[in-house]
Coordinates of C-alpha atoms and ligand atoms in Angstrom, one line a residue:
X2 CA 39.1 -68.0 17.2
X3 CA 36.4 -70.4 16.3
X4 CA 34.4 -73.4 18.3
X5 CA 34.8 -76.3 17.8
X6 CA 31.0 -77.4 16.3
X7 CA 31.8 -73.3 13.8
X8 CA 35.0 -74.4 13.2
X9 CA 34.0 -78.0 11.8
X10 CA 32.0 -76.5 9.7
X11 CA 33.5 -74.3 7.9
X12 CA 36.4 -76.1 7.9
X13 CA 33.9 -78.3 5.8
X14 CA 32.7 -75.1 3.6
X15 CA 36.1 -74.7 2.9
X16 CA 37.2 -77.8 1.8
X17 CA 33.8 -78.0 -0.7
X18 CA 34.7 -74.3 -2.4
X19 CA 35.6 -73.4 -5.5
X20 CA 38.7 -70.4 -5.2
X21 CA 36.2 -68.4 -6.9
X22 CA 33.6 -69.1 -3.8
X23 CA 36.6 -68.2 -1.2
X24 CA 36.9 -65.2 -2.4
X25 CA 34.0 -64.0 -2.2
X26 CA 33.5 -65.7 0.9
X27 CA 36.8 -62.8 1.8
X28 CA 35.2 -60.2 0.3
X29 CA 32.1 -60.8 2.0
X30 CA 33.7 -61.3 5.9
X31 CA 36.0 -58.4 4.7
X32 CA 32.5 -56.2 3.9
X33 CA 31.2 -57.0 7.4
X34 CA 33.7 -56.5 9.3
X35 CA 35.1 -52.3 7.8
X36 CA 36.4 -50.8 10.4
X37 CA 38.7 -53.2 11.3
X38 CA 41.5 -55.1 10.3
X39 CA 41.0 -58.2 9.1
X40 CA 43.1 -60.0 7.9
X41 CA 41.8 -62.2 4.5
X42 CA 41.0 -66.0 3.8
X43 CA 44.4 -67.3 2.2
X44 CA 43.5 -67.4 -1.2
X45 CA 46.3 -65.6 -3.9
X46 CA 43.6 -62.9 -6.6
X47 CA 46.0 -63.0 -9.4
X48 CA 46.2 -59.3 -10.8
X49 CA 45.0 -58.9 -13.5
X50 CA 47.4 -57.3 -16.5
X51 CA 46.2 -58.8 -19.3
X52 CA 42.8 -56.5 -21.0
X53 CA 41.5 -56.7 -24.3
X54 CA 39.8 -53.2 -25.7
X55 CA 37.2 -54.2 -28.4
X56 CA 35.8 -51.5 -30.6
X57 CA 33.0 -51.4 -32.9
X58 CA 33.5 -47.2 -35.2
X59 CA 31.7 -45.6 -37.6
X60 CA 33.2 -41.8 -37.6
X61 CA 36.4 -43.0 -35.2
X62 CA 36.0 -42.1 -31.2
X63 CA 35.1 -45.6 -30.1
X64 CA 38.9 -45.9 -32.1
X65 CA 40.0 -43.0 -30.4
X66 CA 39.2 -44.6 -26.9
X67 CA 40.6 -47.5 -27.2
X68 CA 43.4 -46.5 -28.2
X69 CA 43.7 -43.9 -25.5
X70 CA 42.4 -46.0 -22.5
X71 CA 45.1 -49.1 -23.5
X72 CA 48.2 -46.2 -22.7
X73 CA 46.7 -45.3 -19.7
X74 CA 46.1 -48.6 -18.8
X75 CA 49.9 -49.0 -19.7
X76 CA 51.2 -46.7 -17.3
X77 CA 49.0 -49.1 -15.0
X78 CA 51.7 -52.0 -16.1
X79 CA 48.1 -53.7 -16.8
X80 CA 48.9 -54.8 -21.5
X81 CA 46.2 -53.5 -23.3
X82 CA 45.8 -55.5 -26.8
X83 CA 43.2 -53.1 -28.4
X84 CA 41.3 -54.6 -31.9
X85 CA 39.3 -52.8 -34.3
X86 CA 35.7 -55.2 -34.4
X87 CA 35.9 -55.9 -37.3
X88 CA 39.8 -56.9 -37.1
X89 CA 39.1 -58.8 -34.1
X90 CA 38.7 -62.7 -34.9
X91 CA 35.8 -64.1 -33.3
X92 CA 37.0 -68.3 -32.0
X93 CA 39.1 -66.4 -29.1
X94 CA 36.3 -64.7 -27.8
X95 CA 35.0 -67.7 -26.2
X96 CA 38.6 -66.9 -24.8
X97 CA 38.5 -63.2 -23.6
X98 CA 38.9 -63.4 -19.0
X99 CA 38.7 -59.2 -19.4
X100 CA 37.0 -57.3 -22.6
X101 CA 36.5 -53.5 -21.8
X102 CA 33.7 -52.9 -25.7
X103 CA 33.9 -49.3 -26.7
X104 CA 30.3 -49.7 -29.6
X105 CA 29.0 -46.7 -30.8
X106 CA 25.4 -46.8 -32.7
X107 CA 24.4 -45.1 -36.3
X108 CA 21.5 -45.6 -38.4
X109 CA 18.5 -46.5 -37.2
X110 CA 19.8 -48.1 -34.2
X111 CA 22.4 -50.3 -35.4
X112 CA 26.1 -51.9 -34.7
X113 CA 28.7 -49.9 -37.5
X114 CA 28.5 -51.5 -40.2
X115 CA 32.6 -52.3 -38.7
X116 CA 31.1 -53.8 -35.8
X117 CA 27.9 -56.3 -37.9
X118 CA 29.8 -59.1 -37.7
X119 CA 30.6 -59.3 -34.0
X120 CA 27.0 -57.9 -32.9
X121 CA 25.9 -61.2 -34.9
X122 CA 27.8 -63.1 -33.3
X123 CA 27.5 -62.4 -29.8
X124 CA 23.3 -62.8 -30.8
X125 CA 24.3 -65.7 -32.0
X126 CA 23.3 -68.2 -28.8
X127 CA 24.6 -71.6 -28.6
X128 CA 28.3 -70.3 -27.3
X129 CA 29.3 -70.3 -23.4
X130 CA 31.0 -66.9 -22.5
X131 CA 31.8 -68.5 -18.7
X132 CA 35.1 -66.9 -17.9
X133 CA 34.5 -63.5 -19.6
X134 CA 34.2 -60.4 -16.9
X135 CA 33.7 -57.5 -19.3
X136 CA 32.4 -53.7 -19.8
X137 CA 30.5 -51.7 -22.4
X138 CA 31.2 -48.5 -22.5
X139 CA 28.6 -46.8 -24.5
X140 CA 28.3 -44.4 -26.9
X141 CA 25.1 -41.8 -29.0
X142 CA 24.0 -39.2 -29.2
X143 CA 20.2 -38.1 -27.2
X144 CA 18.9 -36.7 -30.5
X145 CA 18.4 -40.2 -32.0
X146 CA 15.5 -41.9 -31.0
X147 CA 17.4 -44.8 -30.1
X148 CA 20.0 -43.4 -27.8
X149 CA 23.1 -46.2 -27.4
X150 CA 21.0 -49.2 -28.3
X151 CA 23.7 -51.2 -30.1
X152 CA 25.9 -50.7 -26.8
X153 CA 22.2 -52.1 -24.6
X154 CA 22.7 -54.6 -26.5
X155 CA 25.8 -55.9 -26.4
X156 CA 25.7 -55.2 -22.6
X157 CA 22.8 -57.7 -22.4
X158 CA 23.8 -59.9 -25.0
X159 CA 27.2 -60.4 -23.1
X160 CA 25.3 -61.0 -19.4
X161 CA 23.0 -63.4 -21.1
X162 CA 26.5 -65.2 -22.9
X163 CA 27.4 -65.8 -19.1
X164 CA 29.4 -62.9 -18.6
X165 CA 30.2 -60.6 -15.5
X166 CA 30.1 -56.6 -15.5
X167 CA 33.4 -55.5 -14.4
X168 CA 31.4 -52.2 -13.7
X169 CA 28.4 -51.4 -15.0
X170 CA 27.2 -50.1 -19.0
X171 CA 28.5 -46.8 -19.6
X172 CA 26.4 -44.3 -22.1
X173 CA 27.7 -41.2 -23.7
X174 CA 26.3 -38.2 -25.0
X175 CA 28.1 -36.4 -27.7
X176 CA 30.3 -34.8 -25.4
X177 CA 31.5 -38.1 -23.5
X178 CA 34.6 -37.6 -23.1
X179 CA 33.9 -36.5 -19.5
X180 CA 31.5 -40.4 -19.1
X181 CA 33.9 -42.6 -20.8
X182 CA 37.1 -41.3 -19.0
X183 CA 34.9 -42.0 -15.7
X184 CA 33.2 -45.1 -17.1
X185 CA 37.4 -46.2 -17.5
X186 CA 39.0 -45.0 -14.0
X187 CA 36.0 -47.4 -12.8
X188 CA 37.0 -50.1 -14.5
X189 CA 41.2 -49.7 -13.9
X190 CA 39.4 -49.4 -10.1
X191 CA 37.9 -53.2 -10.4
X192 CA 40.7 -54.3 -11.9
X193 CA 42.4 -54.3 -9.1
X194 CA 40.5 -55.1 -6.0
X195 CA 40.1 -58.4 -5.3
X196 CA 36.7 -58.1 -6.5
X197 CA 36.9 -58.3 -10.1
X198 CA 35.0 -60.9 -11.7
X199 CA 35.0 -63.5 -9.3
X200 CA 31.0 -63.9 -7.9
X201 CA 28.7 -63.0 -9.8
X202 CA 26.1 -62.4 -7.6
X203 CA 28.9 -59.9 -6.0
X204 CA 29.7 -58.5 -9.3
X205 CA 26.6 -58.2 -10.7
X206 CA 25.6 -55.2 -7.4
X207 CA 24.2 -52.2 -8.7
X208 CA 24.9 -53.0 -11.9
X209 CA 22.6 -50.6 -13.3
X210 CA 23.4 -48.5 -16.8
X211 CA 24.9 -45.3 -15.9
X212 CA 23.5 -42.2 -18.4
X213 CA 25.5 -39.7 -19.7
X214 CA 24.9 -36.1 -19.1
X215 CA 22.5 -35.2 -21.9
X216 CA 24.5 -32.8 -23.9
X217 CA 21.2 -30.2 -23.7
X218 CA 21.1 -29.1 -27.3
X219 CA 19.1 -26.2 -28.3
X220 CA 16.4 -26.7 -30.9
X221 CA 15.8 -23.2 -32.9
X222 CA 12.7 -22.6 -35.7
X223 CA 14.7 -20.8 -37.9
X224 CA 13.0 -18.9 -40.0
X225 CA 14.1 -19.9 -44.2
X226 CA 15.3 -17.3 -45.9
X227 CA 16.8 -19.0 -49.7
X228 CA 16.4 -22.2 -51.2
X229 CA 18.3 -22.5 -54.5
X230 CA 19.1 -25.1 -56.7
X231 CA 22.8 -25.0 -57.1
X232 CA 22.8 -27.4 -60.1
X233 CA 22.2 -25.6 -63.8
X234 CA 19.7 -27.4 -65.8
X235 CA 20.7 -30.9 -67.3
X236 CA 22.3 -32.0 -64.3
X237 CA 21.5 -34.9 -63.4
X238 CA 21.5 -33.5 -59.7
X239 CA 19.6 -31.3 -57.8
X240 CA 21.2 -29.8 -54.6
X241 CA 19.8 -27.3 -52.9
X242 CA 21.0 -24.1 -50.7
X243 CA 19.1 -23.1 -47.5
X244 CA 19.7 -20.6 -45.4
X245 CA 18.0 -21.1 -42.4
X246 CA 17.7 -17.4 -40.3
X247 CA 17.5 -17.6 -36.5
X248 CA 17.9 -15.5 -33.4
X249 CA 20.2 -16.5 -31.5
X250 CA 21.4 -18.9 -33.4
X251 CA 25.3 -20.1 -32.1
X252 CA 28.1 -22.7 -33.8
X253 CA 31.3 -22.7 -35.3
X254 CA 32.8 -23.7 -38.3
X255 CA 33.0 -27.8 -39.2
X256 CA 28.9 -28.0 -37.1
X257 CA 26.2 -29.4 -38.5
X258 CA 23.0 -29.1 -38.2
X259 CA 21.3 -31.9 -36.7
X260 CA 16.9 -31.8 -38.8
X261 CA 13.8 -33.9 -38.5
X262 CA 12.4 -34.3 -41.2
X263 CA 8.8 -34.8 -41.7
X264 CA 6.8 -37.8 -43.8
X265 CA 5.2 -36.6 -47.2
X266 CA 1.3 -36.1 -47.3
X267 CA 0.8 -38.8 -49.8
X268 CA 1.8 -41.6 -47.5
X269 CA 0.0 -40.7 -44.3
X270 CA -2.9 -39.8 -45.4
X271 CA -2.4 -43.3 -47.6
X272 CA -1.7 -45.8 -43.7
X273 CA -4.4 -43.9 -43.0
X274 CA -7.2 -44.5 -46.1
X275 CA -5.8 -48.4 -45.4
X276 CA -5.5 -48.7 -41.7
X277 CA -9.0 -47.4 -41.5
X278 CA -7.3 -45.6 -38.0
X279 CA -9.2 -42.6 -36.9
X280 CA -6.7 -39.7 -38.3
X281 CA -7.6 -37.3 -35.0
X282 CA -7.6 -40.4 -32.1
X283 CA -5.2 -39.0 -29.9
X284 CA -2.1 -42.2 -28.8
X285 CA 0.2 -41.8 -26.2
X286 CA 4.3 -42.6 -28.0
X287 CA 7.0 -42.7 -26.0
X288 CA 4.7 -40.2 -23.4
X289 CA 3.5 -37.7 -25.5
X290 CA 0.0 -37.3 -26.6
X291 CA -0.1 -37.0 -30.9
X292 CA -3.2 -37.3 -32.9
X293 CA -2.4 -40.3 -35.1
X294 CA -2.3 -37.8 -37.7
X295 CA 0.4 -36.3 -36.2
X296 CA 2.3 -38.8 -35.2
X297 CA 2.4 -40.7 -38.5
X298 CA 3.6 -37.0 -40.5
X299 CA 6.1 -36.0 -37.4
X300 CA 7.3 -37.8 -35.6
X301 CA 7.8 -42.0 -36.4
X302 CA 9.9 -43.4 -39.6
X303 CA 7.8 -45.7 -42.0
X304 CA 10.9 -46.2 -44.4
X305 CA 12.7 -48.4 -44.3
X306 CA 11.7 -50.7 -41.5
X307 CA 14.3 -52.1 -39.5
X308 CA 13.9 -55.6 -39.8
X309 CA 13.6 -55.8 -36.3
X310 CA 10.3 -54.5 -36.7
X311 CA 9.7 -56.3 -40.1
X312 CA 9.5 -59.1 -37.2
X313 CA 7.6 -57.6 -35.1
X314 CA 4.6 -56.7 -37.8
X315 CA 4.8 -60.3 -38.8
X316 CA 4.3 -61.7 -35.1
X317 CA 1.5 -59.5 -34.7
X318 CA 0.0 -59.4 -37.3
X319 CA 0.7 -63.3 -37.8
X320 CA 2.0 -63.3 -41.8
X321 CA 4.6 -65.2 -42.8
X322 CA 6.4 -62.5 -44.0
X323 CA 10.0 -62.4 -45.2
X324 CA 12.0 -60.7 -43.2
X325 CA 13.9 -57.6 -44.4
X326 CA 13.5 -53.7 -44.7
X327 CA 10.5 -52.9 -46.2
X328 CA 8.2 -49.7 -46.4
X329 CA 5.5 -49.3 -43.4
X330 CA 2.8 -48.2 -46.3
X331 CA 4.1 -52.1 -48.4
X332 CA 3.1 -53.8 -45.5
X333 CA 0.4 -52.7 -45.1
X334 CA -0.8 -53.7 -48.5
X335 CA 0.7 -57.1 -49.4
X336 CA 0.4 -57.9 -45.1
X337 CA -3.0 -56.3 -44.1
X338 CA -3.4 -56.0 -40.6
X339 CA -6.7 -57.7 -38.5
X340 CA -8.1 -54.3 -38.1
X341 CA -6.7 -50.1 -36.8
X342 CA -6.6 -52.2 -32.9
X343 CA -3.9 -54.0 -34.6
X344 CA -2.1 -50.9 -36.6
X345 CA -2.2 -49.2 -33.5
X346 CA -0.3 -52.3 -31.4
X347 CA 2.1 -51.7 -34.3
X348 CA 2.4 -48.2 -34.5
X349 CA 3.2 -47.6 -30.9
X350 CA 6.2 -50.3 -31.1
X351 CA 7.4 -48.4 -34.0
X352 CA 10.7 -45.5 -34.2
X353 CA 10.9 -42.4 -34.3
X354 CA 12.0 -40.5 -37.3
X355 CA 15.5 -39.7 -37.0
X356 CA 17.4 -36.7 -37.4
X357 CA 20.0 -36.3 -40.7
X358 CA 22.8 -33.7 -40.5
X359 CA 23.8 -31.8 -42.7
X360 CA 27.8 -29.0 -42.9
X361 CA 27.3 -25.5 -41.7
X362 CA 27.3 -24.2 -45.2
X363 CA 27.0 -20.3 -44.0
X364 CA 30.4 -18.3 -41.1
X365 CA 29.5 -17.2 -38.3
X366 CA 31.6 -13.9 -38.8
X367 CA 30.3 -13.3 -41.7
X368 CA 26.0 -14.6 -42.0
X369 CA 25.6 -13.9 -38.5
X370 CA 22.3 -15.3 -37.6
X371 CA 22.0 -17.8 -39.9
X372 CA 22.8 -21.5 -40.9
X373 CA 23.6 -22.4 -44.9
X374 CA 23.3 -25.6 -45.8
X375 CA 24.1 -27.8 -49.4
X376 CA 21.8 -30.7 -49.9
X377 CA 21.9 -33.0 -52.6
X378 CA 18.2 -34.5 -53.1
X379 CA 19.2 -38.0 -52.7
X380 CA 18.6 -40.9 -55.2
X381 CA 18.5 -44.3 -55.3
X382 CA 16.0 -47.3 -57.3
X383 CA 13.4 -49.3 -55.6
X384 CA 11.0 -52.3 -57.9
X385 CA 12.8 -50.6 -61.4
X386 CA 11.4 -46.7 -59.6
X387 CA 13.2 -44.0 -58.6
X388 CA 13.1 -43.3 -55.0
X389 CA 14.4 -39.9 -52.9
X390 CA 16.3 -40.5 -49.6
X391 CA 13.6 -39.2 -47.6
X392 CA 15.1 -35.8 -45.1
X393 CA 16.6 -35.0 -48.9
X394 CA 13.3 -34.7 -50.7
X395 CA 11.4 -33.2 -47.7
X396 CA 14.2 -30.5 -48.0
X397 CA 13.9 -29.6 -51.5
X398 CA 10.5 -29.1 -51.1
X399 CA 10.5 -26.7 -47.5
X400 CA 8.9 -24.2 -48.6
X401 CA 10.9 -20.2 -48.6
X402 CA 9.7 -18.0 -45.5
X403 CA 8.3 -21.3 -44.1
X404 CA 9.5 -22.8 -40.5
X405 CA 11.8 -24.9 -39.8
X406 CA 12.9 -26.8 -37.0
X407 CA 17.0 -27.6 -36.1
X408 CA 19.5 -28.4 -34.1
X409 CA 23.7 -27.5 -34.3
X410 CA 25.8 -30.7 -34.2
X411 CA 29.2 -29.7 -32.5
X412 CA 32.0 -32.0 -34.8
X413 CA 35.5 -30.6 -31.8
X414 CA 37.6 -33.0 -34.5
X415 CA 36.9 -30.9 -37.8
X416 CA 37.6 -27.0 -36.9
X417 CA 40.3 -24.4 -38.8
X418 CA 42.9 -23.7 -37.4
X419 CA 44.6 -20.7 -36.2
X420 CA 44.3 -17.5 -38.9
X421 CA 48.3 -18.1 -40.1
X422 CA 49.0 -21.5 -41.1
X423 CA 47.7 -22.8 -44.7
X424 CA 45.3 -25.1 -45.4
X425 CA 44.6 -27.6 -48.5
X426 CA 40.6 -28.1 -49.0
X427 CA 39.1 -31.3 -50.7
X428 CA 35.5 -31.4 -50.8
X429 CA 33.6 -32.7 -53.9
X430 CA 30.0 -31.6 -54.7
X431 CA 28.1 -31.5 -51.5
X432 CA 31.7 -31.4 -49.7
X433 CA 31.9 -28.1 -50.2
X434 CA 30.0 -26.8 -47.5
X435 CA 32.9 -26.9 -45.5
X436 CA 35.0 -25.0 -47.9
X437 CA 32.3 -22.4 -48.1
X438 CA 31.8 -21.7 -43.8
X439 CA 36.1 -22.0 -44.0
X440 CA 36.7 -19.3 -46.5
X441 CA 33.8 -17.0 -46.1
X442 CA 35.4 -17.0 -42.2
X443 CA 38.3 -16.4 -43.2
X444 CA 37.0 -13.6 -45.8
X445 CA 35.5 -12.5 -43.5
X446 CA 38.3 -11.8 -40.3
X447 CA 41.3 -12.0 -42.8
X448 CA 43.1 -14.9 -41.9
X449 CA 46.7 -14.4 -43.0
X450 CA 46.9 -18.7 -44.4
X451 CA 46.8 -19.6 -47.5
X452 CA 44.2 -21.0 -48.3
X453 CA 44.1 -24.7 -51.7
X454 CA 40.8 -25.9 -52.1
X455 CA 40.0 -29.4 -55.0
X456 CA 36.2 -29.2 -55.6
X457 CA 34.6 -31.6 -58.1
X458 CA 31.5 -32.5 -59.5
X459 CA 30.3 -34.1 -63.1
X460 CA 30.1 -31.5 -65.8
X461 CA 31.2 -28.2 -65.1
X462 CA 28.7 -26.7 -66.7
X463 CA 26.1 -27.8 -65.2
X464 CA 28.0 -29.4 -61.4
X465 CA 30.6 -26.1 -61.0
X466 CA 28.3 -25.2 -56.8
X467 CA 28.8 -21.6 -55.6
X468 CA 31.2 -21.2 -59.3
X469 CA 30.9 -17.5 -58.7
X470 CA 31.8 -16.8 -54.9
X471 CA 35.2 -19.2 -55.7
X472 CA 35.9 -17.2 -59.0
X473 CA 35.8 -14.4 -56.4
X474 CA 37.0 -15.3 -53.4
X475 CA 39.8 -16.4 -56.1
X476 CA 39.7 -13.1 -57.7
X477 CA 40.7 -12.0 -54.1
X478 CA 43.2 -14.1 -53.0
X479 CA 41.4 -15.4 -50.5
X480 CA 41.8 -18.7 -52.1
X481 CA 45.7 -20.2 -53.0
X482 CA 44.5 -22.0 -55.9
X483 CA 42.0 -23.8 -56.8
X484 CA 41.7 -27.6 -58.7
X485 CA 38.8 -28.6 -59.8
X486 CA 38.0 -32.1 -61.5
X487 CA 34.1 -32.6 -63.7
X488 CA 34.8 -36.3 -63.8
X489 CA 32.4 -35.9 -67.4
X490 CA 33.5 -33.5 -69.2
X491 CA 36.0 -35.9 -71.0
X492 CA 36.5 -39.4 -72.0
X493 CA 38.7 -40.4 -69.2
X494 CA 36.8 -39.7 -64.9
X495 CA 38.4 -37.1 -64.0
X496 CA 38.2 -36.9 -60.3
X497 CA 39.9 -34.5 -57.0
X498 CA 42.6 -37.5 -56.1
X499 CA 43.8 -37.1 -60.7
X500 CA 44.0 -33.4 -59.0
X501 CA 46.6 -34.8 -56.4
X502 CA 48.2 -36.4 -57.5
X503 CA 48.6 -33.6 -60.7
X504 CA 50.4 -32.0 -57.6
X505 CA 51.8 -34.4 -55.8
X506 CA 55.0 -32.3 -55.2
X507 CA 53.3 -29.0 -54.2
X508 CA 51.1 -30.8 -51.3
X509 CA 53.3 -32.7 -49.7
X510 CA 55.3 -29.4 -49.9
X511 CA 52.9 -27.6 -47.9
X512 CA 52.4 -30.4 -45.9
X513 CA 55.9 -30.2 -44.7
X514 CA 55.2 -26.2 -43.8
X515 CA 52.7 -27.8 -41.4
X516 CA 49.7 -27.4 -43.4
X517 CA 45.6 -28.9 -42.8
X518 CA 44.1 -31.3 -45.2
X519 CA 40.7 -31.2 -44.4
X520 CA 38.3 -34.0 -46.4
X521 CA 34.4 -33.2 -46.3
X522 CA 31.7 -34.7 -48.8
X523 CA 31.1 -38.8 -49.4
X524 CA 33.1 -41.1 -47.1
X525 CA 33.0 -44.4 -50.0
X526 CA 34.9 -44.1 -52.5
X527 CA 35.7 -40.1 -52.5
X528 CA 37.0 -39.8 -48.9
X529 CA 38.3 -43.5 -49.3
X530 CA 40.4 -42.7 -52.3
X531 CA 41.5 -39.2 -52.1
X532 CA 43.4 -41.1 -48.3
X533 CA 44.5 -43.4 -50.9
X534 CA 46.4 -40.4 -52.8
X535 CA 47.9 -39.2 -50.5
X536 CA 49.3 -41.9 -48.7
X537 CA 50.9 -42.6 -52.3
X538 CA 51.9 -38.6 -52.0
X539 CA 53.8 -39.1 -49.1
X540 CA 55.2 -41.8 -49.8
X541 CA 56.8 -40.9 -53.2
X542 CA 57.7 -37.5 -52.7
X543 CA 58.6 -38.3 -49.1
X544 CA 60.7 -41.4 -50.2
X545 CA 58.9 -43.4 -47.6
X546 CA 57.8 -47.2 -46.8
X547 CA 53.9 -48.2 -47.1
X548 CA 54.9 -48.1 -43.4
X549 CA 56.2 -44.7 -43.2
X550 CA 53.5 -43.1 -44.9
X551 CA 50.4 -44.4 -42.7
X552 CA 53.0 -43.6 -39.4
X553 CA 52.9 -40.0 -40.9
X554 CA 49.6 -39.4 -41.4
X555 CA 49.1 -40.8 -37.9
X556 CA 50.9 -38.2 -36.6
X557 CA 49.0 -35.5 -38.8
X558 CA 46.4 -37.1 -37.6
X559 CA 47.5 -37.5 -34.3
X560 CA 48.4 -33.4 -34.7
X561 CA 45.3 -32.3 -36.1
X562 CA 46.5 -31.6 -38.9
X563 CA 44.7 -34.4 -41.3
X564 CA 40.9 -34.1 -39.8
X565 CA 37.7 -35.8 -42.4
X566 CA 33.5 -34.9 -42.3
X567 CA 32.6 -37.2 -44.3
X568 CA 29.5 -39.2 -44.6
Ligands
FAD10 C1 28.3 -35.2 -40.5 C2 26.9 -35.3 -41.7 C3 27.2 -34.8 -41.8 C4 26.3 -34.7 -43.2 N1 26.7 -33.3 -44.2 C5 25.7 -32.6 -45.3 C6 25.8 -32.6 -46.3 O1 26.3 -31.0 -46.0 N2 25.2 -32.3 -47.3 C7 24.2 -33.6 -47.6 O2 23.6 -33.3 -48.9 N3 24.6 -34.6 -46.7 C8 25.0 -34.8 -45.9 N4 25.4 -35.5 -44.8 C9 24.2 -37.5 -46.0 C10 23.4 -36.8 -44.6 O3 22.1 -36.1 -43.9 C11 21.2 -37.9 -45.4 O4 22.3 -38.7 -44.0 C12 21.3 -38.0 -46.3 O5 20.5 -36.6 -46.9 C13 20.0 -38.5 -46.9 O6 18.9 -38.3 -46.0 P1 18.0 -38.6 -46.9 O7 16.9 -38.9 -45.5 O8 17.5 -38.3 -48.0 O9 17.8 -39.8 -47.5 P2 17.0 -41.6 -46.7 O10 15.4 -41.9 -46.5 O11 17.4 -41.4 -45.1 O12 17.9 -43.0 -47.3 C14 19.0 -42.6 -47.8 C15 19.4 -44.6 -48.5 O13 18.8 -45.4 -47.4 C16 18.2 -46.5 -47.9 N5 16.8 -46.3 -48.2 C17 16.4 -45.2 -48.0 N6 15.0 -45.7 -48.1 C18 14.3 -47.3 -48.6 C19 13.8 -47.7 -48.7 N7 12.2 -47.5 -49.1 N8 14.1 -48.8 -49.6 C20 15.7 -49.2 -50.0 N9 16.8 -48.4 -49.3 C21 16.4 -47.3 -48.7 C22 19.0 -45.9 -49.4 O14 20.0 -47.2 -50.3 C23 19.3 -44.9 -48.7 O15 20.0 -43.8 -50.8 C24 25.8 -35.6 -44.2 C25 25.8 -36.2 -42.8 C26 26.2 -36.8 -42.0 C27 26.4 -38.0 -40.9
FMN11 C1 24.1 -41.1 -39.3 C2 24.3 -41.3 -37.9 C3 23.4 -42.3 -37.5 C4 23.5 -42.0 -35.8 N1 21.9 -42.6 -35.5 C5 21.9 -42.8 -33.8 C6 21.0 -44.0 -33.2 O1 20.6 -44.1 -33.8 N2 21.3 -43.8 -31.8 C7 23.3 -43.4 -31.1 O2 22.5 -42.6 -30.5 N3 23.4 -42.3 -32.1 C8 23.7 -42.3 -32.8 N4 24.1 -41.1 -33.9 C9 26.1 -41.7 -32.6 C10 26.7 -41.5 -32.9 O3 26.6 -42.6 -32.6 C11 27.5 -40.5 -32.0 O4 28.6 -39.6 -32.7 C12 29.6 -41.4 -31.1 O5 30.0 -40.7 -30.8 C13 30.0 -41.7 -33.0 O6 31.4 -42.8 -31.9 P1 31.8 -43.8 -33.2 O7 33.2 -42.2 -34.3 O8 32.5 -44.5 -32.4 O9 31.4 -44.1 -34.1 C14 24.2 -41.8 -35.0 C15 25.6 -40.9 -36.0 C16 25.6 -40.6 -37.6 C17 26.1 -39.2 -37.8

């Protein structure tokens, strides 16, 4: 019992407190007397029975997790609405109470394309999310210099807008399952505790983001054995087959390797020239010491700077610069720095060069201690000039017998099935990489499953990559069927999806009999067209509605029988 004076203070306090404050007090008192059976202050705490899970994804990991978490929430009688950030009605955000955001980082520390609108929306201030309780699961990859950047930014931004964290943000590396599940379990626990989202101060205790265990990717220094241009003279493409030997290298068919390119010496020299910095001066960049030359040559990205960096450049140099992506050298030429000291300030804010991934085209059984890749030289127009992508250009110039560093990037969602299963492979252009790996492996291991390849390019005469190997595999029966589509050999454009349509009945028959369907290569438009064609085939051949065809393909995806390695 309280004495009279304390009773008055207590009743005044209760009368003047909001529901949230009362619940906070209840919790506070409970914590003061942990060992005793403290009676609760009688404030009803409605259990959370509805949450929203939004995901922003590029390659499907965040979506898969979101769907999985929704069904786990359902088992706990919590209804979870799952929605992609591209589909989310932005005006609903102010009404959200419990929001879980699953978001990956792509490009150079940027949101996935499908999440860009959502990301931009929350970064425009001018509105508040006062009823929001949230938690962010940030997917990323520690090989990238801006690890989980978008997740970090979303987490901070929700807080700035008035949201209260249910649980701290969790960053996840490539092997994300364990950390993601631990995060979701913590969120579920918090949602079932009466403390949830009630008091800002209370909930914000201990919100330092949790970082995942690093995947600890091993870097190999390999010897470049071979570098061959697979396109014949007259082709509009340059596609390089590169073989790298590396002792002890371990990978599985379907994996990629990651390579960090170097900046071209000509551009590095030009930057040194216009800025007047001493190339041998030692500078500290992200806790590592470099000479200025090495920093520019090997470490920092000097091309197509992000808008954020261009903005910082403008602020430091006090120039009025339109905020669009630009190369560092162009910025320096048009909007010069005051002196070498100012340039150093800018450089230290820049991002490291991101690794580029290349699907492995060799087989661990057939090509022991080697990785092979197929790299097409990326070409684009800039100010009326033809320019080349940094890494593909760099790889097109590496020397046979030189050294090349790389790491292996596993891809658990693109795996050869059991040796007796039939597979259909669609891989035009560099998409052939994964299937050269699959076929070499199946050949070397004597797998009994049937193999059907759809391949294509612009012209048969110039662009039939690995023609002799493919013909050999066909002659020896490793390849059961091959369909080729060369788009520019006739008046009408002909692509792999047209060849698929011509073989609709047989494809559907293979699928009904348990075949696995793989697609590798360009994401858009190739993999989109292939998927639409596959749906059409299922719909027409199976006498299904478009909804039923979609379900059929989703079911295949769930069974791991429809897999994509697209970029
Ligand atoms: C899982 C995976 C597997 C892959 N497998 C393969 C493979 O087997 N073979 C293969 O060839 N590729 C593969 N890729 C693609 C590869 O990783 C690279 O993206 C590709 O080689 C282009 O990189 P780059 O450095 O040459 O071009 P970047 O320099 O990164 O340029 C890419 C694009 O950015 C734009 N850009 C760049 N600089 C500028 C600028 N200054 N101004 C305006 N626009 C600009 C252009 O549109 C350009 O085309 C794969 C990708 C992934 C994710
Ligand atoms: C081209 C490319 C660029 C990437 N850039 C980054 C990055 O800058 N930072 C990061 O942490 N992860 C980066 N990643 C890794 C992805 O975030 C990671 O693979 C994640 O699991 C993808 O999730 P999603 O499938 O939901 O998009 C990149 C991946 C690719 C393929």
